[in-house]
Coordinates of C-alpha atoms and ligand atoms in Angstrom, one line a residue:
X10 CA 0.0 0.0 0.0
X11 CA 1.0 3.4 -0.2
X12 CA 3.1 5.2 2.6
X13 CA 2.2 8.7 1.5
X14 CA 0.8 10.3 5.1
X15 CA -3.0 11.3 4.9
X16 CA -3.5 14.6 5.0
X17 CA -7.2 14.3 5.7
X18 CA -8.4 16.0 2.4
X19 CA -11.9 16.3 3.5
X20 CA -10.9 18.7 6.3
X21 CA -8.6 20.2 3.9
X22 CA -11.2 20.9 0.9
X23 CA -12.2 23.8 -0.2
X24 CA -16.0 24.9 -0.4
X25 CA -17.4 24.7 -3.5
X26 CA -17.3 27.7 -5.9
X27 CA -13.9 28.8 -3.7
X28 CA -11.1 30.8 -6.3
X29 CA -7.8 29.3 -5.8
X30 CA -6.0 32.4 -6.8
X31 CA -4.2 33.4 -9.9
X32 CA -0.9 30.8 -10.5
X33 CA 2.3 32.0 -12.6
X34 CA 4.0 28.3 -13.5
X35 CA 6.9 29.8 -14.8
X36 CA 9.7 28.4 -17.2
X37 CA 8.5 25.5 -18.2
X38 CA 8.5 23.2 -20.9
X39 CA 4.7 23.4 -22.8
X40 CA 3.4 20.4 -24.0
X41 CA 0.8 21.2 -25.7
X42 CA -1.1 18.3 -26.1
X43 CA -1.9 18.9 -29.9
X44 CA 1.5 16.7 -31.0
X45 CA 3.2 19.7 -31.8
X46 CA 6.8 20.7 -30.6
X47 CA 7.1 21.5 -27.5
X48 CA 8.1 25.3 -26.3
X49 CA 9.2 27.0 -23.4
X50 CA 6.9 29.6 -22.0
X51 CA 5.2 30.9 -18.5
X52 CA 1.5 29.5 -18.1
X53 CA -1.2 31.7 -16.4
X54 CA -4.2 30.2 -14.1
X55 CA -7.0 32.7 -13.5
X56 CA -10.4 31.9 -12.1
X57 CA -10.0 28.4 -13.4
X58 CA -9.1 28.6 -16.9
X59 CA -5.6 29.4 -18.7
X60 CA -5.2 33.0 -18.8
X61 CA -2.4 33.6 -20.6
X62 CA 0.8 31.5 -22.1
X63 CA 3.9 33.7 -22.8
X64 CA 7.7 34.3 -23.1
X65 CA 8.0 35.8 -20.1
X66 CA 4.7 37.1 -18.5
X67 CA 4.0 39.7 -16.1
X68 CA 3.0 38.8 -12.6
X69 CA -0.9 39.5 -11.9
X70 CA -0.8 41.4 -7.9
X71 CA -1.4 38.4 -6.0
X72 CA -0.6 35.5 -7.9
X73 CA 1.6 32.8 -6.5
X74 CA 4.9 32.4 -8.9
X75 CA 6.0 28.6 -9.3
X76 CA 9.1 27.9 -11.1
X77 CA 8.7 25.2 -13.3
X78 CA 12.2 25.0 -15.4
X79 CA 13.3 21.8 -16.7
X80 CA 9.5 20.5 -16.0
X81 CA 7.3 19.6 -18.7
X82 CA 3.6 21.5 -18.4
X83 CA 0.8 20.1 -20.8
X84 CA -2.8 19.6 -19.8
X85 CA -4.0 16.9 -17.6
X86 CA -4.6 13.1 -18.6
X87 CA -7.8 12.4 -20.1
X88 CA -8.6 8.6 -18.1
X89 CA -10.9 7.7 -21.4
X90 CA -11.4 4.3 -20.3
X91 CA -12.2 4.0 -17.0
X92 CA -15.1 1.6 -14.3
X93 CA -14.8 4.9 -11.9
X94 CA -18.7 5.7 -11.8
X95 CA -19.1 4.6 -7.9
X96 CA -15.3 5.6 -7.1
X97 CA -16.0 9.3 -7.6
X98 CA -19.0 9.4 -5.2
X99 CA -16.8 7.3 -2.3
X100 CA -13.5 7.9 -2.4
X101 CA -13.9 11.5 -4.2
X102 CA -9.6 12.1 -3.3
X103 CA -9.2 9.2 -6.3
X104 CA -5.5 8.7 -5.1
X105 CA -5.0 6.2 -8.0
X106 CA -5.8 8.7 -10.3
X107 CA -4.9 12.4 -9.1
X108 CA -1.4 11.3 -8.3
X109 CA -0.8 10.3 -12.2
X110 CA -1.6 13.4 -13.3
X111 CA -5.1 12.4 -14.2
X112 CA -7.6 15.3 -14.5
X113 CA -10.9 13.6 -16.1
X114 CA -12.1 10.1 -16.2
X115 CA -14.5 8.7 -18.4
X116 CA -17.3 6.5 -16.7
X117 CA -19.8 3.7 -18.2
X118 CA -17.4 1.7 -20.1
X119 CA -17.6 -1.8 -21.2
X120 CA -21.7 -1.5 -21.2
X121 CA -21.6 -1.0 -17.5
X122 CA -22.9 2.9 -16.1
X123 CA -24.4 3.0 -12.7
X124 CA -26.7 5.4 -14.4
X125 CA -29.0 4.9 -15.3
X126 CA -30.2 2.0 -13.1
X127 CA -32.5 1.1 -10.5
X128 CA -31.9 -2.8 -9.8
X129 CA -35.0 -4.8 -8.3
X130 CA -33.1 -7.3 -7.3
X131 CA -28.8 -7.6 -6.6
X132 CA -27.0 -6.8 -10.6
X133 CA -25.8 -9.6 -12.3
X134 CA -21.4 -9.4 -12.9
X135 CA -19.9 -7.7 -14.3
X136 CA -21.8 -4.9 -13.2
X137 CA -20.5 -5.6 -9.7
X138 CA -17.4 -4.5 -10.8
X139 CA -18.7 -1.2 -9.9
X140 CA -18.4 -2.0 -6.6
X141 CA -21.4 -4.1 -5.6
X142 CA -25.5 -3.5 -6.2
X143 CA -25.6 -0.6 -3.2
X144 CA -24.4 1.4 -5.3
X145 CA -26.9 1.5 -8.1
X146 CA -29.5 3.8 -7.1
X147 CA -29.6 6.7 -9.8
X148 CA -32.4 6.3 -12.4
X149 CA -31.6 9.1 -14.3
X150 CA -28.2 10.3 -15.4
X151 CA -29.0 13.8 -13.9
X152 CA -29.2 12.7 -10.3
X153 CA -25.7 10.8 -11.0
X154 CA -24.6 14.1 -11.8
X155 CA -25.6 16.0 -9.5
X156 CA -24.5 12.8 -7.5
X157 CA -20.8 14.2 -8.8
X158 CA -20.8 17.4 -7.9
X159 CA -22.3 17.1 -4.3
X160 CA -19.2 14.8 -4.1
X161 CA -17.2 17.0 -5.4
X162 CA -14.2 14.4 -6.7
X163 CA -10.5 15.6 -7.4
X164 CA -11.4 14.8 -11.1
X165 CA -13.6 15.6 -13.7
X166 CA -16.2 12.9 -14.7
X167 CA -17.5 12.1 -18.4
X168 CA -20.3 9.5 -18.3
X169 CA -21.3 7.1 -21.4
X170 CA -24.4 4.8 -20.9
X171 CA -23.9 1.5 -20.7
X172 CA -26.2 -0.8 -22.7
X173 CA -25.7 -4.0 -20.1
X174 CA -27.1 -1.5 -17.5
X175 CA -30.0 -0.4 -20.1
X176 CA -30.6 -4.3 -20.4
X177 CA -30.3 -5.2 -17.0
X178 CA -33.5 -2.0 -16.2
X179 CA -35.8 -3.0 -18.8
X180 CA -35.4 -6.7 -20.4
X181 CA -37.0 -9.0 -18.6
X182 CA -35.4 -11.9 -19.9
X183 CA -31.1 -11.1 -20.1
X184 CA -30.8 -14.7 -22.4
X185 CA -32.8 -13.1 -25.1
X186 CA -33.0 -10.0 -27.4
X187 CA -34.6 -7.2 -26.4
X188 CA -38.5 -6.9 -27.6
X189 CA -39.8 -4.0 -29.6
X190 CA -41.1 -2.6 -26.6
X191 CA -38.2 -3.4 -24.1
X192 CA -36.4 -1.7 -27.0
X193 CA -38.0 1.5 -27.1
X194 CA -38.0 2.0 -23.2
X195 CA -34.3 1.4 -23.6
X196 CA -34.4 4.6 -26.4
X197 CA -36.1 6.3 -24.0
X198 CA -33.5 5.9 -21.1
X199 CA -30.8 6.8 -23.2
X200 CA -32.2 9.9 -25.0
X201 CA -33.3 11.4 -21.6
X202 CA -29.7 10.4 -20.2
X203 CA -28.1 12.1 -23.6
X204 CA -30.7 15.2 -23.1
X205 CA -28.9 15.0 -19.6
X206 CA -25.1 15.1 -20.5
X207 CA -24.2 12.0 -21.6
X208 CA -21.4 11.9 -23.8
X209 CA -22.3 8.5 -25.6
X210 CA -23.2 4.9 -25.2
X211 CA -21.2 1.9 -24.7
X212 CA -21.6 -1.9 -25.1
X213 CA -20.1 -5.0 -24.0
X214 CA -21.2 -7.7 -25.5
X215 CA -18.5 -9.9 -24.6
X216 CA -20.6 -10.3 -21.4
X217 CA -23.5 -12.7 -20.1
X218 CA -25.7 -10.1 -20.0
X219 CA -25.4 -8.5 -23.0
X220 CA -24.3 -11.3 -25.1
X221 CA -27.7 -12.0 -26.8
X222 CA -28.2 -8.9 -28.4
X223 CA -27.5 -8.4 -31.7
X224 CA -26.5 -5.4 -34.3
X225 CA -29.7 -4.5 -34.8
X226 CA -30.6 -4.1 -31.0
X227 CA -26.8 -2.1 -30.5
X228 CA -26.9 -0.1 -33.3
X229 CA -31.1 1.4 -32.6
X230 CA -29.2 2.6 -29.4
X231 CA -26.2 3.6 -30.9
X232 CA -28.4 5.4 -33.1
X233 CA -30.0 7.8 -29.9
X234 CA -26.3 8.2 -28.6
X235 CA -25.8 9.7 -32.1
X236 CA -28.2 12.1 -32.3
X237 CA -27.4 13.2 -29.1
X238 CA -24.0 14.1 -30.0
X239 CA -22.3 11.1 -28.5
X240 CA -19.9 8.3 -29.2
X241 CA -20.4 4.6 -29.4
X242 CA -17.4 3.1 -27.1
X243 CA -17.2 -1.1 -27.1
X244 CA -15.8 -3.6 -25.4
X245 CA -16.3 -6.2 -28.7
X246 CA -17.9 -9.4 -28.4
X247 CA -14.3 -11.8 -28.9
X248 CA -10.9 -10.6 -28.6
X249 CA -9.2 -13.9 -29.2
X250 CA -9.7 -16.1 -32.4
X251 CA -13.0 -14.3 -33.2
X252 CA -11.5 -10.9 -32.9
X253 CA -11.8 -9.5 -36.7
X254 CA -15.4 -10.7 -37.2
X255 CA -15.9 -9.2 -33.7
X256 CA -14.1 -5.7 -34.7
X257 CA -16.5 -5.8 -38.0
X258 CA -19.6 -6.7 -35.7
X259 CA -18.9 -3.0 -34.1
X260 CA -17.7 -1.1 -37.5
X261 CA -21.1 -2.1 -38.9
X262 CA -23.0 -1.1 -35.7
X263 CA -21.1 2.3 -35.9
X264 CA -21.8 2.5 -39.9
X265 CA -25.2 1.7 -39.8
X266 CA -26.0 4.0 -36.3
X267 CA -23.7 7.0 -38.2
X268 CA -21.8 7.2 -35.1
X269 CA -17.9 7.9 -33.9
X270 CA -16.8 4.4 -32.9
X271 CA -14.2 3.5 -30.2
X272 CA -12.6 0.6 -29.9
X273 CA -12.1 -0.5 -26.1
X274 CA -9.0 -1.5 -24.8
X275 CA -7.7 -3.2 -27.9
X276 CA -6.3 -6.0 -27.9
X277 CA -4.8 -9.8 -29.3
X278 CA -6.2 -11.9 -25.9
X279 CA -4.7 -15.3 -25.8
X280 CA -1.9 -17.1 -26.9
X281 CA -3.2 -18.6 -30.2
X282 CA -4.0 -14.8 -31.2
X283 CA -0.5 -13.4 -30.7
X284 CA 1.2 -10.7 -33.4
X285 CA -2.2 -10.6 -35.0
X286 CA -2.5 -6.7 -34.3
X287 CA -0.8 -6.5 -37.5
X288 CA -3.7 -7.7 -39.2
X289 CA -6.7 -5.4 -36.7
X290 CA -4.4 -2.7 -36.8
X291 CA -4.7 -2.8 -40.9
X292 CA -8.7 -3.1 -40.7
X293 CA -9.1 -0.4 -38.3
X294 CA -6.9 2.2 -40.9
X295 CA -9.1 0.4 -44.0
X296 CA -12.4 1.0 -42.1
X297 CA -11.0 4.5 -40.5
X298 CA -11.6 5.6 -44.8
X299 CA -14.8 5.1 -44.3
X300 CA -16.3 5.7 -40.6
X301 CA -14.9 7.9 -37.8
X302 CA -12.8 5.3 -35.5
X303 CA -10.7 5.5 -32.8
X304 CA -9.5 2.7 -30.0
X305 CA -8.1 3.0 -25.9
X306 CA -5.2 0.8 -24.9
X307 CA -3.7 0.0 -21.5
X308 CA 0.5 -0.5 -21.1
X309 CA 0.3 -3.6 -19.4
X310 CA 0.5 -7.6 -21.2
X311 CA -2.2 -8.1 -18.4
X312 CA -6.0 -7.7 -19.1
X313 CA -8.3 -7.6 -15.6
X314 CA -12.1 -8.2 -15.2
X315 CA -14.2 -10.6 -13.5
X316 CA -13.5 -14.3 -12.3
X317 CA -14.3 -16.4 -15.7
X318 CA -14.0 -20.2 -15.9
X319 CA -14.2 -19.4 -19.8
X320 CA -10.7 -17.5 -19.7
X321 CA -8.8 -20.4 -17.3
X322 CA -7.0 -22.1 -20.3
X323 CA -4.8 -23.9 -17.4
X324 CA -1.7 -22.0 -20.0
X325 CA -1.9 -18.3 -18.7
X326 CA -0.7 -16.8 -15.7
X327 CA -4.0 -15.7 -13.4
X328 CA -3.7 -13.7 -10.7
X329 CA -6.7 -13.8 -8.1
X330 CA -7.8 -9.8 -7.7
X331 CA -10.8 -10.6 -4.8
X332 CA -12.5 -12.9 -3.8
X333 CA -16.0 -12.9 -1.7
X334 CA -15.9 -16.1 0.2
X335 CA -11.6 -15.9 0.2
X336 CA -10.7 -12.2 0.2
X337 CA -7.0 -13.7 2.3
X338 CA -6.6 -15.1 -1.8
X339 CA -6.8 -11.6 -3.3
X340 CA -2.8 -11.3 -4.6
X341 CA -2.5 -14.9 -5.1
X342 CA -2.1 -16.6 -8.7
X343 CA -4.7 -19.2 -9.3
X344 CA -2.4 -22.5 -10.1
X345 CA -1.0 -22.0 -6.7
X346 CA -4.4 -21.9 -5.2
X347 CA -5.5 -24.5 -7.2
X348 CA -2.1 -26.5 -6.2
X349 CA -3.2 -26.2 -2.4
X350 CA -6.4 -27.2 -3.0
X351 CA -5.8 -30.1 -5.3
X352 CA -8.1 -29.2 -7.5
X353 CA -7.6 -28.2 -10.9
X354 CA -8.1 -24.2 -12.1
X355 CA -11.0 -24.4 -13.5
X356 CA -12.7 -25.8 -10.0
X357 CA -10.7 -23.0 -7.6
X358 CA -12.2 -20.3 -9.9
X359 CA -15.7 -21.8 -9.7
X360 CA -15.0 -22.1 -5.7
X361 CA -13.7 -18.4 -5.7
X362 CA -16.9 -16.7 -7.2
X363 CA -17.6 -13.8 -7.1
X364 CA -14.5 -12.7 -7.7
X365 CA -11.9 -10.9 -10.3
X366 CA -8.2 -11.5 -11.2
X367 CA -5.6 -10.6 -14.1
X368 CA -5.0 -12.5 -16.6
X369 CA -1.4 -12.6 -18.9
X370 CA -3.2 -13.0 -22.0
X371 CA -1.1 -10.5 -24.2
X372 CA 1.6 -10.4 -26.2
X373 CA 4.4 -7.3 -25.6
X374 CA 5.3 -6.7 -29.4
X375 CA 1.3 -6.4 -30.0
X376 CA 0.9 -3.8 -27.2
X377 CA 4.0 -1.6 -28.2
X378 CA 2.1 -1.8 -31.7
X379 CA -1.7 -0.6 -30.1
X380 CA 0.1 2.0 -28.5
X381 CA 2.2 3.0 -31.3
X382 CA -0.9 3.1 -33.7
X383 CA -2.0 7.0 -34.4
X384 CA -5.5 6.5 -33.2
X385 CA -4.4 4.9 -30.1
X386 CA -5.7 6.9 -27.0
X387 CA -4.4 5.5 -23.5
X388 CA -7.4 4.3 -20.8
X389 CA -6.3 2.4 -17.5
X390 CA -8.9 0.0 -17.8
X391 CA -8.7 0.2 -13.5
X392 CA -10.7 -1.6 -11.4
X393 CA -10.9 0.7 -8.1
X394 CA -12.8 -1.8 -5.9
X395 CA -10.4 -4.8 -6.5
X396 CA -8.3 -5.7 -3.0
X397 CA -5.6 -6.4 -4.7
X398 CA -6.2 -4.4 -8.6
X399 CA -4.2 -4.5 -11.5
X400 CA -1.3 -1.7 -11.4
X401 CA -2.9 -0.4 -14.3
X402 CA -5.2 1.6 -11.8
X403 CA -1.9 3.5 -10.4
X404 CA 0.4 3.5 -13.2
X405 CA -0.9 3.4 -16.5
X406 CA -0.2 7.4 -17.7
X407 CA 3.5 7.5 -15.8
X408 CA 4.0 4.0 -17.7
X409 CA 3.4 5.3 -21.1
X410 CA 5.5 8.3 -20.5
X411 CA 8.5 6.5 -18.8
X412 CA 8.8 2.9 -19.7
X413 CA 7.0 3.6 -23.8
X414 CA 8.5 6.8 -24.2
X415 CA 11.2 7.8 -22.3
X416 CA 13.2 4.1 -22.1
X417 CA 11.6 2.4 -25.2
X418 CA 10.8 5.3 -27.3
X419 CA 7.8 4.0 -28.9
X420 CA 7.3 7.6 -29.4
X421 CA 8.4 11.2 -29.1
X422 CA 6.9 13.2 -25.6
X423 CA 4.7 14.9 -27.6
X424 CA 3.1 12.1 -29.4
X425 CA 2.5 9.9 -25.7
X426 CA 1.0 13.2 -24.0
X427 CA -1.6 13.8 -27.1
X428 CA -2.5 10.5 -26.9
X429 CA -3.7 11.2 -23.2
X430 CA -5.1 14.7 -24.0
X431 CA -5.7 16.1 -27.2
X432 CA -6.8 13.4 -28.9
X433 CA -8.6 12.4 -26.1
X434 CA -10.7 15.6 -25.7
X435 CA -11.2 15.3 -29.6
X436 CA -12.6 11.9 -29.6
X437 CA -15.0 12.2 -26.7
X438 CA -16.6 15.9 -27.4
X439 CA -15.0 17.4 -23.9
X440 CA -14.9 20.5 -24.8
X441 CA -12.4 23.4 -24.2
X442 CA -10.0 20.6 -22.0
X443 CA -7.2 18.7 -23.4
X444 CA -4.9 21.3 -25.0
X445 CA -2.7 23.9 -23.3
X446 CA -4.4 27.1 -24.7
X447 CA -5.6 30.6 -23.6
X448 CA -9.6 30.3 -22.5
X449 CA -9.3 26.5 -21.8
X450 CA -10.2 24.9 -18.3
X451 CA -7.0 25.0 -16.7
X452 CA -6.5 21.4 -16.1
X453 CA -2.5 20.5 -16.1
X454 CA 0.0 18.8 -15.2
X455 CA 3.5 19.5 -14.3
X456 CA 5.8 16.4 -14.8
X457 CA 9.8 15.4 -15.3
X458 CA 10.3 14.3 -18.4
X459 CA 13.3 12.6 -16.8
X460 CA 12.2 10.8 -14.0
X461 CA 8.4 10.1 -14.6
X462 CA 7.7 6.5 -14.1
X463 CA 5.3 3.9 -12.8
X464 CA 6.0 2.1 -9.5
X465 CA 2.5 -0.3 -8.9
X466 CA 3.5 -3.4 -9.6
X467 CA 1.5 -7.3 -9.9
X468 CA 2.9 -8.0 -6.8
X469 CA 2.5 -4.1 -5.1
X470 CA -0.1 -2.8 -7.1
X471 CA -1.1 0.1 -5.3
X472 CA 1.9 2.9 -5.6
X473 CA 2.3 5.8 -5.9
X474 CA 3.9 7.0 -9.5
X475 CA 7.2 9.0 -9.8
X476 CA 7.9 12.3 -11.4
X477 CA 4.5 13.7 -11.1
X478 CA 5.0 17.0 -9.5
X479 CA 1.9 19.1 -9.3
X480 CA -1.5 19.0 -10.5
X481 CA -4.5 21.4 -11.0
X482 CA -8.1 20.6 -12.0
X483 CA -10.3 23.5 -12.9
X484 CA -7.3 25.7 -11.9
X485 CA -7.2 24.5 -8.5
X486 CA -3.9 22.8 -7.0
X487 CA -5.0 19.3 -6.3
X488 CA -2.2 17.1 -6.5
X489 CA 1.9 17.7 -5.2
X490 CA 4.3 15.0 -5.1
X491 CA 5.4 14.1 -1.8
X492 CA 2.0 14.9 -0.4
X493 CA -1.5 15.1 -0.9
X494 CA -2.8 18.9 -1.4
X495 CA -6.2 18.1 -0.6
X496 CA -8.0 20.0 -2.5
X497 CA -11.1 18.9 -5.0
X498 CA -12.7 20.7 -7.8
X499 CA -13.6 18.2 -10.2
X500 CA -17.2 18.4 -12.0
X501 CA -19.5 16.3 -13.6
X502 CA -18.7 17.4 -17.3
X503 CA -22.0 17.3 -19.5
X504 CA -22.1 17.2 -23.1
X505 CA -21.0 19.6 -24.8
X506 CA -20.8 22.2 -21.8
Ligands
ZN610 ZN1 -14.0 -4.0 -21.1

């Protein structure tokens, strides 16, 4: 766990609405976010938004000067992938994320939003990935959001819809296709949640819940996330040997509902499957002619989600995340548990459920090539409610920039911080956020280039990064290395506003 000292940040937060003051960061190096060179120059914060980027500014009366020199400044990471809808609302400091320089998290991936659902009887997995069923008790997206902002997190929250969680409210029967009329209350959900903010849908058909619907069913719904101005993110039905017919399944989804598509956390799973990003790598540039399309990716050869006997191949490494009935397991890889047992794999993970783990399903060469691909956006995939998570949850932005860039240079700085911020912000309509530029929300980060780096690890999963030196959300400081400011201004960010 992490030794930081806890400086009590309720205590320590500031009412809502409160001004921080005007900030000078002087010196440093401005990455922009846009992929263009960087430059050095002073950075303004005024009432929340980027006043002013210069050569050498003058000093507002009042504002506090912070040299910066030899630091990089660009604006803070865009979490586009994220399973933080219950996080924000009880543990609004969101450690994990604040201390890697993460400003904004996207909620409601992989089909699962805890908006918006009222369960009549405890949710099916993996919607307890969210936490459990308590926390499911928003059946509109605006009291979510309002949810948010009474919480008041130390980031900014996005929210898609999930269509598991439209399922799981109004289909009676999960094994089947929705009905015409289970259909249309579905549209009706999402409209009213889109009317409400919501900056898209997504689907994950890849689980029980979800599995039965088909394109036509996805794409009606896609088709509302569209005309509300949304995206369509998706965790695809089969990423191992099914994965291109699975990639197409969404392209033609996206096609037909004329909306942006986003490929979830893309990747090659299993080890008959690996080095075949070369080949959904090519269709996603031949369909990208055609359709707007972009894809998330997480720097780790791990994937993470719930305890599945379908995924025990008695091959890969699995690492037991929690457990209900053996939480003392949570940390422990599954052939050793099986091993004490005497049992095989595929009985301990029937005998831990519920439960999650990792599993070492990837390839490296296939995830240097995702993350090298120019639509690639980073998304950490986390799971905050796992005892012992994936390190993906602490690590995943400090990663890209020191192991990817810095070490393996997979790319240039400029290149791994848009993929975190400009083309983040692009793909997912926030607007006025992801670029360092005069009138934007003055979300940043101020980082060295030089020591930046991950430190949560499979077997310590739950450290703090390195190199991340300050942080300001809405142009409040809310993160400094060494010790937690305290201090939480992120909002619910609606559609468009
Ligand atoms: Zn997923």
């Amino acid at each position: 766990m992490t030794d930081v000292t806890d400086l009590n940040d309720k205590k320590r937060a500031h009412p809502p609405g409160a001004d921080a003051g005007a900030v000078m960061l002087r010196g440093g190096s401005v990455v922009d976010g846009s992929g263009a060179p960087a430059y050095v120059a002073d950075v303004l914060i005024e009432h929340g938004r980027i006043a002013a980027i210069g050569p050498v500014l003058a000093v507002p009366a009042g504002a506090h000067v912070l040299d910066v020199g030899g630091l990089a400044v660009c604006p803070g990471f865009i979490d586009v992938h994220t399973h933080d809808d219950n996080i924000v609302l009880l543990a609004p400091e969101m450690r994990p994320k604040i201390s890697q320089g993460v400003t904004t998290v996207v909620v409601g991936n992989c089909g699962i939003s805890l908006a918006p659902l009222l369960p009549a009887a405890p949710v099916p997995p993996p919607l307890n990935l969210l936490g459990g069923s308590d926390g499911f008790r928003y059946g509109e997206l605006a009291a979510y959001a309002d949810a948010v902002d009474a919480a008041r997190p130390a980031v900014n929250v996005a929210a898609l819809v999930g269509h598991t969680s439209l399922r799981v409210a109004h289909v009676a029967d999960l094994l089947r296709k929705a009905t015409p009329a289970e259909l249309a209350a579905m549209e009706r959900s999402l409209a009213l949640a889109m009317a409400q903010g919501a900056i898209g849908m997504s689907s994950g058909v890849f689980y029980g819940p979800a599995a039965a619907a088909d394109i036509d069913e996805v794409a009606a719904l896609a088709s509302v996330a569209a005309a509300g101005g949304g995206v369509y993110a998706t965790h695809i039905r089969d990423e191992f040997s099914a994965i291109l017919a699975s990639m197409r399944e969404a392209m033609d989804v996206a096609q037909s509902a004329r909306v942006p598509l986003i490929l979830s956390h893309h990747k090659c799973a299993g080890p008959h499957n690996w080095g075949r990003t070369t080949e959904t790598l090519a269709l996603i540039d031949h369909a990208a002619r055609d359709q707007p399309i972009g894809l998330d990716v997480y720097p780790y050869v791990a994937g993470s989600t719930v305890l599945r006997a379908d995924l025990v191949d008695g091959v890969i490494e699995i690492l037991v995340t929690w457990s209900e009935p053996y939480p003392e397991l949570a940390g422990r890889s599954l052939a050793t548990i099986a091993a004490d047992w005497r049992c095989s794999q595929q009985e301990a993970c029937e005998r831990l459920q519920p439960g999650g783990a990792c599993y070492f399903q990837m390839d490296e060469d296939d995830v240097q090539r995702v993350l090298r691909h120019p639509r690639s956006m980073i998304g950490s995939d986390g799971l905050p409610h796992d005892r012992h998570p994936h390190p993906r949850l602490w690590g995943t932005f400090p990663r890209v920039l020191g192991r990817y860039c810095r070490e393996l240079k997979l790319f240039g700085l400029e290149t791994a911080v848009h993929k975190m911020t400009g083309m983040s912000a692009e793909r997912f309509g926030l607007r006025a956020r992801g670029l360092v530029r005069v009138g934007y929300h003055a979300d940043l980060v101020v980082f060295d280039p030089a020591t930046v780096a991950d430190r949560a690890t499979f077997a310590a999963p739950s450290e703090i990064s390195a190199g991340i030196e300050h942080v300001y959300v809405n142009g409040v400081p809310s993160y400094r290395a060494g010790g937690w400011q305290g201090r939480r201004s992120g909002r619910f960010l609606r559609h468009g506003g």
